[in-house]
PDB file of C-alpha atoms in Angstrom:
ATOM      1  CA  MET A1009     -20.453 -47.446  32.838  1.00  0.00           C
ATOM      2  CA  THR A1010     -19.419 -44.134  31.374  1.00  0.00           C
ATOM      3  CA  ASP A1011     -15.929 -42.730  31.775  1.00  0.00           C
ATOM      4  CA  ARG A1012     -15.223 -42.328  35.476  1.00  0.00           C
ATOM      5  CA  HIS A1013     -12.070 -40.217  35.108  1.00  0.00           C
ATOM      6  CA  VAL A1014      -9.740 -42.977  36.269  1.00  0.00           C
ATOM      7  CA  ARG A1015      -6.364 -41.670  37.420  1.00  0.00           C
ATOM      8  CA  THR A1016      -3.304 -42.726  39.406  1.00  0.00           C
ATOM      9  CA  VAL A1017      -3.260 -40.852  42.700  1.00  0.00           C
ATOM     10  CA  LEU A1018      -0.248 -42.547  44.298  1.00  0.00           C
ATOM     11  CA  PRO A1019       2.435 -44.185  42.105  1.00  0.00           C
ATOM     12  CA  VAL A1020       3.631 -46.753  44.656  1.00  0.00           C
ATOM     13  CA  GLN A1021       4.169 -49.614  42.158  1.00  0.00           C
ATOM     14  CA  ALA A1022       3.172 -52.147  44.809  1.00  0.00           C
ATOM     15  CA  ILE A1023       4.072 -55.774  44.296  1.00  0.00           C
ATOM     16  CA  LEU A1024       0.729 -56.784  45.808  1.00  0.00           C
ATOM     17  CA  GLY A1025      -1.360 -53.761  46.784  1.00  0.00           C
ATOM     18  CA  GLU A1026      -4.416 -54.719  48.855  1.00  0.00           C
ATOM     19  CA  GLY A1027      -6.850 -53.818  51.597  1.00  0.00           C
ATOM     20  CA  PRO A1028      -7.805 -50.187  50.861  1.00  0.00           C
ATOM     21  CA  VAL A1029      -9.954 -48.688  53.611  1.00  0.00           C
ATOM     22  CA  TRP A1030     -11.101 -45.109  54.102  1.00  0.00           C
ATOM     23  CA  ILE A1031     -10.709 -44.066  57.742  1.00  0.00           C
ATOM     24  CA  GLY A1032     -12.928 -41.068  58.313  1.00  0.00           C
ATOM     25  CA  ARG A1033     -11.232 -39.860  61.497  1.00  0.00           C
ATOM     26  CA  ASP A1034      -7.996 -39.497  59.489  1.00  0.00           C
ATOM     27  CA  ALA A1035      -9.670 -38.281  56.273  1.00  0.00           C
ATOM     28  CA  ALA A1036      -7.214 -40.665  54.646  1.00  0.00           C
ATOM     29  CA  LEU A1037      -7.021 -43.908  52.715  1.00  0.00           C
ATOM     30  CA  TRP A1038      -4.991 -46.734  54.210  1.00  0.00           C
ATOM     31  CA  PHE A1039      -3.818 -49.783  52.277  1.00  0.00           C
ATOM     32  CA  VAL A1040      -1.011 -52.348  52.226  1.00  0.00           C
ATOM     33  CA  ASP A1041       1.558 -53.944  49.953  1.00  0.00           C
ATOM     34  CA  ILE A1042       1.458 -57.540  51.160  1.00  0.00           C
ATOM     35  CA  LYS A1043       4.675 -58.814  49.592  1.00  0.00           C
ATOM     36  CA  SER A1044       6.725 -55.691  50.345  1.00  0.00           C
ATOM     37  CA  ARG A1045       5.407 -55.762  53.950  1.00  0.00           C
ATOM     38  CA  HIS A1046       4.333 -52.125  53.821  1.00  0.00           C
ATOM     39  CA  VAL A1047       1.428 -50.193  55.312  1.00  0.00           C
ATOM     40  CA  HIS A1048       0.524 -47.045  53.361  1.00  0.00           C
ATOM     41  CA  ARG A1049      -1.477 -43.936  54.267  1.00  0.00           C
ATOM     42  CA  PHE A1050      -2.622 -41.466  51.603  1.00  0.00           C
ATOM     43  CA  ASP A1051      -4.143 -38.062  52.315  1.00  0.00           C
ATOM     44  CA  PRO A1052      -5.940 -36.988  49.109  1.00  0.00           C
ATOM     45  CA  ALA A1053      -6.510 -33.414  50.296  1.00  0.00           C
ATOM     46  CA  SER A1054      -2.783 -32.684  50.567  1.00  0.00           C
ATOM     47  CA  GLY A1055      -1.384 -35.479  48.433  1.00  0.00           C
ATOM     48  CA  ALA A1056       0.822 -36.512  51.373  1.00  0.00           C
ATOM     49  CA  ALA A1057       1.727 -40.171  51.783  1.00  0.00           C
ATOM     50  CA  ARG A1058       3.407 -42.173  54.564  1.00  0.00           C
ATOM     51  CA  ARG A1059       4.691 -45.711  54.736  1.00  0.00           C
ATOM     52  CA  TRP A1060       5.401 -48.097  57.593  1.00  0.00           C
ATOM     53  CA  ASP A1061       7.356 -51.365  57.498  1.00  0.00           C
ATOM     54  CA  ALA A1062       5.576 -54.419  58.905  1.00  0.00           C
ATOM     55  CA  PRO A1063       7.473 -57.353  60.477  1.00  0.00           C
ATOM     56  CA  ASP A1064       5.818 -59.835  58.108  1.00  0.00           C
ATOM     57  CA  GLN A1065       3.395 -60.002  55.200  1.00  0.00           C
ATOM     58  CA  VAL A1066       0.490 -57.699  56.067  1.00  0.00           C
ATOM     59  CA  GLY A1067      -2.912 -58.283  54.482  1.00  0.00           C
ATOM     60  CA  TRP A1068      -4.890 -55.354  55.890  1.00  0.00           C
ATOM     61  CA  VAL A1069      -5.295 -52.664  58.540  1.00  0.00           C
ATOM     62  CA  LEU A1070      -8.603 -51.548  60.076  1.00  0.00           C
ATOM     63  CA  PRO A1071      -9.554 -48.763  62.497  1.00  0.00           C
ATOM     64  CA  ALA A1072     -10.413 -49.737  66.074  1.00  0.00           C
ATOM     65  CA  ALA A1073     -13.159 -48.098  68.123  1.00  0.00           C
ATOM     66  CA  ASP A1074     -10.658 -47.014  70.805  1.00  0.00           C
ATOM     67  CA  GLY A1075      -8.716 -44.931  68.287  1.00  0.00           C
ATOM     68  CA  GLY A1076      -6.093 -47.560  67.544  1.00  0.00           C
ATOM     69  CA  MET A1077      -5.685 -49.892  64.595  1.00  0.00           C
ATOM     70  CA  ILE A1078      -5.804 -53.645  64.037  1.00  0.00           C
ATOM     71  CA  ALA A1079      -3.596 -55.306  61.410  1.00  0.00           C
ATOM     72  CA  GLY A1080      -3.753 -58.746  59.856  1.00  0.00           C
ATOM     73  CA  LEU A1081      -0.244 -60.137  59.534  1.00  0.00           C
ATOM     74  CA  LYS A1082       0.786 -63.574  58.290  1.00  0.00           C
ATOM     75  CA  SER A1083       0.743 -64.950  61.828  1.00  0.00           C
ATOM     76  CA  GLY A1084      -2.503 -63.389  63.035  1.00  0.00           C
ATOM     77  CA  LEU A1085      -4.060 -60.218  64.428  1.00  0.00           C
ATOM     78  CA  HIS A1086      -1.865 -57.432  65.796  1.00  0.00           C
ATOM     79  CA  ARG A1087      -2.343 -53.986  67.295  1.00  0.00           C
ATOM     80  CA  PHE A1088      -0.676 -51.451  65.020  1.00  0.00           C
ATOM     81  CA  ASP A1089       0.470 -48.089  66.376  1.00  0.00           C
ATOM     82  CA  PRO A1090       1.258 -45.597  63.581  1.00  0.00           C
ATOM     83  CA  ALA A1091       2.853 -43.244  66.124  1.00  0.00           C
ATOM     84  CA  ASN A1092       5.841 -45.531  66.619  1.00  0.00           C
ATOM     85  CA  GLY A1093       5.299 -48.145  63.914  1.00  0.00           C
ATOM     86  CA  SER A1094       4.939 -51.009  66.380  1.00  0.00           C
ATOM     87  CA  PHE A1095       2.960 -54.223  65.870  1.00  0.00           C
ATOM     88  CA  THR A1096       1.810 -56.113  68.969  1.00  0.00           C
ATOM     89  CA  PHE A1097       0.499 -59.671  68.623  1.00  0.00           C
ATOM     90  CA  ARG A1098      -3.094 -60.196  69.744  1.00  0.00           C
ATOM     91  CA  ALA A1099      -4.446 -63.514  68.471  1.00  0.00           C
ATOM     92  CA  GLN A1100      -3.976 -66.284  65.906  1.00  0.00           C
ATOM     93  CA  PRO A1101      -6.729 -68.118  64.013  1.00  0.00           C
ATOM     94  CA  PRO A1102      -7.320 -71.616  65.416  1.00  0.00           C
ATOM     95  CA  GLY A1103      -5.561 -74.338  63.448  1.00  0.00           C
ATOM     96  CA  HIS A1104      -3.609 -71.745  61.444  1.00  0.00           C
ATOM     97  CA  PRO A1105      -1.012 -73.620  59.296  1.00  0.00           C
ATOM     98  CA  ALA A1106       2.461 -72.117  59.071  1.00  0.00           C
ATOM     99  CA  CYS A1107       2.087 -72.052  55.261  1.00  0.00           C
ATOM    100  CA  ASN A1108      -0.992 -69.814  55.469  1.00  0.00           C
ATOM    101  CA  ARG A1109      -1.274 -66.041  55.705  1.00  0.00           C
ATOM    102  CA  LEU A1110      -4.093 -63.575  56.318  1.00  0.00           C
ATOM    103  CA  ASN A1111      -5.416 -62.047  53.108  1.00  0.00           C
ATOM    104  CA  ASP A1112      -8.453 -59.741  53.258  1.00  0.00           C
ATOM    105  CA  ALA A1113     -10.892 -58.393  55.843  1.00  0.00           C
ATOM    106  CA  THR A1114     -13.851 -56.192  56.647  1.00  0.00           C
ATOM    107  CA  THR A1115     -16.048 -55.297  59.618  1.00  0.00           C
ATOM    108  CA  ASP A1116     -19.774 -55.667  60.126  1.00  0.00           C
ATOM    109  CA  ARG A1117     -22.140 -53.235  61.854  1.00  0.00           C
ATOM    110  CA  ALA A1118     -21.358 -54.793  65.254  1.00  0.00           C
ATOM    111  CA  GLY A1119     -17.633 -54.137  64.822  1.00  0.00           C
ATOM    112  CA  ARG A1120     -16.760 -57.800  64.284  1.00  0.00           C
ATOM    113  CA  ILE A1121     -13.866 -58.516  61.913  1.00  0.00           C
ATOM    114  CA  TRP A1122     -14.468 -61.002  59.127  1.00  0.00           C
ATOM    115  CA  PHE A1123     -11.171 -62.090  57.596  1.00  0.00           C
ATOM    116  CA  GLY A1124      -9.829 -64.845  55.400  1.00  0.00           C
ATOM    117  CA  THR A1125      -6.665 -66.891  55.277  1.00  0.00           C
ATOM    118  CA  MET A1126      -4.998 -68.549  52.309  1.00  0.00           C
ATOM    119  CA  ASP A1127      -2.154 -70.841  51.326  1.00  0.00           C
ATOM    120  CA  ASP A1128       0.800 -68.531  50.701  1.00  0.00           C
ATOM    121  CA  GLY A1129       1.887 -70.873  47.913  1.00  0.00           C
ATOM    122  CA  GLU A1130      -1.566 -70.526  46.310  1.00  0.00           C
ATOM    123  CA  SER A1131      -2.020 -74.267  45.797  1.00  0.00           C
ATOM    124  CA  ALA A1132      -3.532 -75.949  48.880  1.00  0.00           C
ATOM    125  CA  ALA A1133      -7.191 -75.570  49.853  1.00  0.00           C
ATOM    126  CA  SER A1134      -6.263 -74.454  53.367  1.00  0.00           C
ATOM    127  CA  GLY A1135      -7.852 -70.989  53.371  1.00  0.00           C
ATOM    128  CA  ARG A1136     -10.727 -70.351  55.761  1.00  0.00           C
ATOM    129  CA  LEU A1137     -12.974 -67.465  56.734  1.00  0.00           C
ATOM    130  CA  PHE A1138     -12.856 -66.380  60.385  1.00  0.00           C
ATOM    131  CA  ARG A1139     -14.760 -64.039  62.686  1.00  0.00           C
ATOM    132  CA  HIS A1140     -13.141 -61.941  65.416  1.00  0.00           C
ATOM    133  CA  ALA A1141     -15.365 -60.701  68.228  1.00  0.00           C
ATOM    134  CA  GLY A1142     -14.841 -60.059  71.937  1.00  0.00           C
ATOM    135  CA  GLY A1143     -11.132 -60.724  71.610  1.00  0.00           C
ATOM    136  CA  MET A1144     -11.761 -64.234  70.296  1.00  0.00           C
ATOM    137  CA  ILE A1145     -11.331 -65.713  66.811  1.00  0.00           C
ATOM    138  CA  ALA A1146     -13.785 -68.343  65.581  1.00  0.00           C
ATOM    139  CA  ASP A1147     -13.986 -70.321  62.346  1.00  0.00           C
ATOM    140  CA  SER A1148     -17.008 -69.236  60.297  1.00  0.00           C
ATOM    141  CA  GLY A1149     -17.739 -72.855  59.458  1.00  0.00           C
ATOM    142  CA  LEU A1150     -17.614 -72.271  55.704  1.00  0.00           C
ATOM    143  CA  PRO A1151     -15.767 -74.815  53.540  1.00  0.00           C
ATOM    144  CA  PRO A1152     -12.023 -74.222  52.980  1.00  0.00           C
ATOM    145  CA  VAL A1153     -10.714 -72.894  49.671  1.00  0.00           C
ATOM    146  CA  CYS A1154      -7.261 -72.056  48.323  1.00  0.00           C
ATOM    147  CA  ILE A1155      -7.610 -68.252  48.229  1.00  0.00           C
ATOM    148  CA  THR A1156     -10.277 -66.591  50.354  1.00  0.00           C
ATOM    149  CA  ASN A1157     -11.024 -63.051  49.315  1.00  0.00           C
ATOM    150  CA  GLY A1158     -13.365 -60.121  49.345  1.00  0.00           C
ATOM    151  CA  PRO A1159     -15.278 -60.464  52.562  1.00  0.00           C
ATOM    152  CA  ALA A1160     -17.764 -57.614  52.207  1.00  0.00           C
ATOM    153  CA  ILE A1161     -20.784 -56.657  54.283  1.00  0.00           C
ATOM    154  CA  GLY A1162     -24.091 -55.322  53.013  1.00  0.00           C
ATOM    155  CA  GLY A1163     -26.470 -54.792  55.928  1.00  0.00           C
ATOM    156  CA  ASP A1164     -26.742 -58.239  57.522  1.00  0.00           C
ATOM    157  CA  THR A1165     -25.349 -60.089  54.501  1.00  0.00           C
ATOM    158  CA  LEU A1166     -21.802 -61.378  54.165  1.00  0.00           C
ATOM    159  CA  TYR A1167     -20.262 -61.789  50.710  1.00  0.00           C
ATOM    160  CA  HIS A1168     -17.139 -63.934  50.450  1.00  0.00           C
ATOM    161  CA  THR A1169     -15.059 -65.067  47.512  1.00  0.00           C
ATOM    162  CA  ASP A1170     -13.384 -68.232  46.301  1.00  0.00           C
ATOM    163  CA  THR A1171     -10.917 -66.569  43.946  1.00  0.00           C
ATOM    164  CA  VAL A1172      -9.578 -69.702  42.267  1.00  0.00           C
ATOM    165  CA  GLY A1173     -13.124 -71.046  41.833  1.00  0.00           C
ATOM    166  CA  ARG A1174     -14.270 -67.663  40.410  1.00  0.00           C
ATOM    167  CA  THR A1175     -17.279 -67.748  42.747  1.00  0.00           C
ATOM    168  CA  ILE A1176     -18.761 -65.167  45.100  1.00  0.00           C
ATOM    169  CA  TRP A1177     -20.984 -66.553  47.848  1.00  0.00           C
ATOM    170  CA  ARG A1178     -23.287 -64.849  50.306  1.00  0.00           C
ATOM    171  CA  ALA A1179     -24.822 -65.744  53.644  1.00  0.00           C
ATOM    172  CA  ALA A1180     -26.955 -63.996  56.238  1.00  0.00           C
ATOM    173  CA  ILE A1181     -25.229 -62.867  59.431  1.00  0.00           C
ATOM    174  CA  ARG A1182     -27.300 -63.799  62.479  1.00  0.00           C
ATOM    175  CA  ASP A1183     -27.414 -61.589  65.585  1.00  0.00           C
ATOM    176  CA  ASP A1184     -24.932 -63.841  67.387  1.00  0.00           C
ATOM    177  CA  GLY A1185     -22.426 -63.600  64.517  1.00  0.00           C
ATOM    178  CA  THR A1186     -23.033 -67.073  63.134  1.00  0.00           C
ATOM    179  CA  LEU A1187     -23.893 -67.479  59.469  1.00  0.00           C
ATOM    180  CA  GLY A1188     -26.974 -68.776  57.771  1.00  0.00           C
ATOM    181  CA  PRO A1189     -26.790 -71.133  54.773  1.00  0.00           C
ATOM    182  CA  GLU A1190     -24.559 -69.855  51.991  1.00  0.00           C
ATOM    183  CA  GLU A1191     -25.656 -69.492  48.393  1.00  0.00           C
ATOM    184  CA  VAL A1192     -23.927 -68.607  45.143  1.00  0.00           C
ATOM    185  CA  PHE A1193     -24.236 -64.892  44.419  1.00  0.00           C
ATOM    186  CA  VAL A1194     -22.345 -64.777  41.137  1.00  0.00           C
ATOM    187  CA  ARG A1195     -19.801 -66.763  39.138  1.00  0.00           C
ATOM    188  CA  ILE A1196     -17.218 -64.943  37.008  1.00  0.00           C
ATOM    189  CA  GLU A1197     -17.029 -66.365  33.513  1.00  0.00           C
ATOM    190  CA  ASP A1198     -13.826 -67.723  31.951  1.00  0.00           C
ATOM    191  CA  GLY A1199     -11.673 -65.024  30.394  1.00  0.00           C
ATOM    192  CA  ALA A1200     -12.950 -62.208  32.605  1.00  0.00           C
ATOM    193  CA  GLY A1201     -10.329 -62.566  35.340  1.00  0.00           C
ATOM    194  CA  HIS A1202     -10.667 -63.831  38.902  1.00  0.00           C
ATOM    195  CA  PRO A1203     -12.765 -62.105  41.593  1.00  0.00           C
ATOM    196  CA  ASP A1204     -10.582 -60.454  44.217  1.00  0.00           C
ATOM    197  CA  GLY A1205     -11.595 -57.901  46.874  1.00  0.00           C
ATOM    198  CA  SER A1206     -15.126 -56.519  47.049  1.00  0.00           C
ATOM    199  CA  VAL A1207     -17.174 -53.836  48.787  1.00  0.00           C
ATOM    200  CA  VAL A1208     -20.867 -52.925  49.039  1.00  0.00           C
ATOM    201  CA  ASP A1209     -22.104 -49.420  48.178  1.00  0.00           C
ATOM    202  CA  ALA A1210     -24.938 -47.395  49.742  1.00  0.00           C
ATOM    203  CA  GLU A1211     -27.428 -48.841  47.252  1.00  0.00           C
ATOM    204  CA  GLY A1212     -26.626 -52.399  48.279  1.00  0.00           C
ATOM    205  CA  CYS A1213     -24.665 -53.224  45.125  1.00  0.00           C
ATOM    206  CA  LEU A1214     -21.440 -55.228  45.216  1.00  0.00           C
ATOM    207  CA  TRP A1215     -18.285 -53.917  43.542  1.00  0.00           C
ATOM    208  CA  VAL A1216     -15.788 -56.654  42.658  1.00  0.00           C
ATOM    209  CA  ALA A1217     -12.136 -56.150  41.686  1.00  0.00           C
ATOM    210  CA  LEU A1218     -10.929 -58.470  38.924  1.00  0.00           C
ATOM    211  CA  TRP A1219      -7.455 -59.985  39.084  1.00  0.00           C
ATOM    212  CA  GLY A1220      -6.444 -60.326  35.449  1.00  0.00           C
ATOM    213  CA  GLY A1221      -9.609 -58.522  34.375  1.00  0.00           C
ATOM    214  CA  TRP A1222      -8.367 -54.925  33.971  1.00  0.00           C
ATOM    215  CA  GLY A1223     -11.062 -53.353  36.128  1.00  0.00           C
ATOM    216  CA  VAL A1224     -13.975 -53.691  38.534  1.00  0.00           C
ATOM    217  CA  ARG A1225     -17.570 -54.769  38.154  1.00  0.00           C
ATOM    218  CA  ARG A1226     -20.755 -53.675  39.919  1.00  0.00           C
ATOM    219  CA  TYR A1227     -23.515 -56.207  40.629  1.00  0.00           C
ATOM    220  CA  ASP A1228     -27.007 -55.412  41.895  1.00  0.00           C
ATOM    221  CA  PRO A1229     -28.425 -57.257  44.952  1.00  0.00           C
ATOM    222  CA  ALA A1230     -29.927 -59.901  42.660  1.00  0.00           C
ATOM    223  CA  GLY A1231     -26.508 -60.687  41.148  1.00  0.00           C
ATOM    224  CA  ALA A1232     -27.053 -58.947  37.800  1.00  0.00           C
ATOM    225  CA  LEU A1233     -24.046 -57.178  36.263  1.00  0.00           C
ATOM    226  CA  ILE A1234     -24.944 -53.487  36.007  1.00  0.00           C
ATOM    227  CA  GLY A1235     -21.609 -51.768  35.427  1.00  0.00           C
ATOM    228  CA  THR A1236     -17.916 -52.081  34.617  1.00  0.00           C
ATOM    229  CA  VAL A1237     -15.029 -49.663  35.111  1.00  0.00           C
ATOM    230  CA  LYS A1238     -11.844 -50.301  33.142  1.00  0.00           C
ATOM    231  CA  LEU A1239      -8.500 -49.517  34.789  1.00  0.00           C
ATOM    232  CA  PRO A1240      -4.953 -49.193  33.348  1.00  0.00           C
ATOM    233  CA  ALA A1241      -3.672 -52.326  35.114  1.00  0.00           C
ATOM    234  CA  ALA A1242      -4.668 -55.951  34.727  1.00  0.00           C
ATOM    235  CA  GLN A1243      -4.431 -57.032  38.362  1.00  0.00           C
ATOM    236  CA  ILE A1244      -6.932 -54.995  40.355  1.00  0.00           C
ATOM    237  CA  THR A1245      -7.196 -56.222  43.923  1.00  0.00           C
ATOM    238  CA  LYS A1246      -9.854 -54.225  45.813  1.00  0.00           C
ATOM    239  CA  ILE A1247     -11.655 -50.888  45.959  1.00  0.00           C
ATOM    240  CA  ALA A1248     -12.799 -48.673  48.806  1.00  0.00           C
ATOM    241  CA  PHE A1249     -15.092 -45.671  48.860  1.00  0.00           C
ATOM    242  CA  GLY A1250     -13.565 -42.519  50.290  1.00  0.00           C
ATOM    243  CA  GLY A1251     -13.539 -38.753  50.313  1.00  0.00           C
ATOM    244  CA  PRO A1252     -15.810 -36.391  52.254  1.00  0.00           C
ATOM    245  CA  ASP A1253     -18.972 -37.873  50.723  1.00  0.00           C
ATOM    246  CA  LEU A1254     -17.600 -41.410  50.190  1.00  0.00           C
ATOM    247  CA  SER A1255     -18.188 -41.134  46.438  1.00  0.00           C
ATOM    248  CA  THR A1256     -14.581 -41.506  45.262  1.00  0.00           C
ATOM    249  CA  ALA A1257     -13.556 -45.084  44.564  1.00  0.00           C
ATOM    250  CA  TYR A1258      -9.941 -45.987  45.316  1.00  0.00           C
ATOM    251  CA  ALA A1259      -8.490 -49.148  43.760  1.00  0.00           C
ATOM    252  CA  THR A1260      -5.332 -51.032  44.678  1.00  0.00           C
ATOM    253  CA  SER A1261      -3.420 -53.055  42.086  1.00  0.00           C
ATOM    254  CA  ALA A1262      -0.450 -55.399  41.785  1.00  0.00           C
ATOM    255  CA  ARG A1263       2.698 -56.039  39.768  1.00  0.00           C
ATOM    256  CA  LYS A1264       3.103 -59.569  41.144  1.00  0.00           C
ATOM    257  CA  GLY A1265       3.849 -62.125  38.436  1.00  0.00           C
ATOM    258  CA  LEU A1266       4.078 -59.618  35.568  1.00  0.00           C
ATOM    259  CA  ASP A1267       7.019 -60.051  33.201  1.00  0.00           C
ATOM    260  CA  ALA A1268       8.867 -57.252  31.416  1.00  0.00           C
ATOM    261  CA  ALA A1269       6.495 -57.292  28.453  1.00  0.00           C
ATOM    262  CA  ALA A1270       3.426 -57.056  30.678  1.00  0.00           C
ATOM    263  CA  LEU A1271       4.940 -54.219  32.700  1.00  0.00           C
ATOM    264  CA  ALA A1272       5.748 -52.357  29.500  1.00  0.00           C
ATOM    265  CA  GLU A1273       2.086 -52.688  28.510  1.00  0.00           C
ATOM    266  CA  GLN A1274       0.852 -51.486  31.901  1.00  0.00           C
ATOM    267  CA  PRO A1275       3.463 -49.187  33.475  1.00  0.00           C
ATOM    268  CA  GLU A1276       0.938 -48.031  36.084  1.00  0.00           C
ATOM    269  CA  ALA A1277       0.520 -51.545  37.500  1.00  0.00           C
ATOM    270  CA  GLY A1278       0.815 -51.572  41.295  1.00  0.00           C
ATOM    271  CA  ASN A1279      -0.339 -47.978  41.684  1.00  0.00           C
ATOM    272  CA  LEU A1280      -3.253 -46.639  43.714  1.00  0.00           C
ATOM    273  CA  PHE A1281      -6.028 -45.481  41.381  1.00  0.00           C
ATOM    274  CA  ALA A1282      -9.110 -43.339  41.942  1.00  0.00           C
ATOM    275  CA  PHE A1283     -12.260 -42.760  39.951  1.00  0.00           C
ATOM    276  CA  ASP A1284     -15.640 -41.109  40.371  1.00  0.00           C
ATOM    277  CA  ALA A1285     -17.950 -43.879  41.550  1.00  0.00           C
ATOM    278  CA  GLY A1286     -21.256 -42.142  40.784  1.00  0.00           C
ATOM    279  CA  VAL A1287     -22.635 -43.593  44.022  1.00  0.00           C
ATOM    280  CA  ALA A1288     -21.671 -43.291  47.671  1.00  0.00           C
ATOM    281  CA  GLY A1289     -20.123 -46.014  49.738  1.00  0.00           C
ATOM    282  CA  VAL A1290     -20.791 -46.961  53.357  1.00  0.00           C
ATOM    283  CA  ALA A1291     -18.600 -45.797  56.237  1.00  0.00           C
ATOM    284  CA  VAL A1292     -16.438 -48.514  57.767  1.00  0.00           C
ATOM    285  CA  THR A1293     -17.464 -49.571  61.282  1.00  0.00           C
ATOM    286  CA  PRO A1294     -14.423 -49.536  63.583  1.00  0.00           C
ATOM    287  CA  VAL A1295     -13.372 -52.799  65.192  1.00  0.00           C
ATOM    288  CA  ALA A1296     -15.022 -53.336  68.582  1.00  0.00           C
ATOM    289  CA  VAL A1297     -12.196 -53.836  71.084  1.00  0.00           C
TER     290      VAL A1297
END
């Protein structure tokens, strides 16, 4: 891709920035720093930013249809109230090991949450993909992996990522929320980094953040690589489309695991970046509650 005018828009220097989501009713981008246990809100029109402390590692926040917010903490799903900063426990994934935490999430057109769990020590294959609907959490039935990532929705298709295995899978979402057979969508080659968070744009193409890959890639619906955007940090975790026309891409990044030499090479690591996507995204469907 051509130069997309990549810039830092919020120098938060997150240890593990994740989960960016544009919430239209707020005209703001929300994201988290998992390891610092922070929820962030950024208003690009004014440049204003706010931060809330979470009681545990927080993987994501999503808007709810009733005007509230749902957060994925290490222990499970919580209601999050920005007005007073409170987190109220709602539900825990079935069979959730104490060593696991919630990692990444998205919603489908029916307002169901699709979210993954992972071994917090990043070694055991105990991560699973779950579906939340009607107040209940159900296992998706997909095989466990160490680090689940990038659940993304394109129409009635779910994309999900095995980060350690460098593989992005996809499966059809049936009307009842169950999944059809999964198939490999794309494998990331050695030396290009590991696939992290992902999102689908208005043209049905999948954007994939690359941990250790210094940027993001765009794949067409057939799985062909059609674009790359380089960023000034190695560990890019996820992007979201935002702004009035959803054509600005926001990317979270991380400083986790970087030594002094690496941080000297990439002083902007952990910041929130933005660039001109050249294509619009798709508005996030609020969680049905």
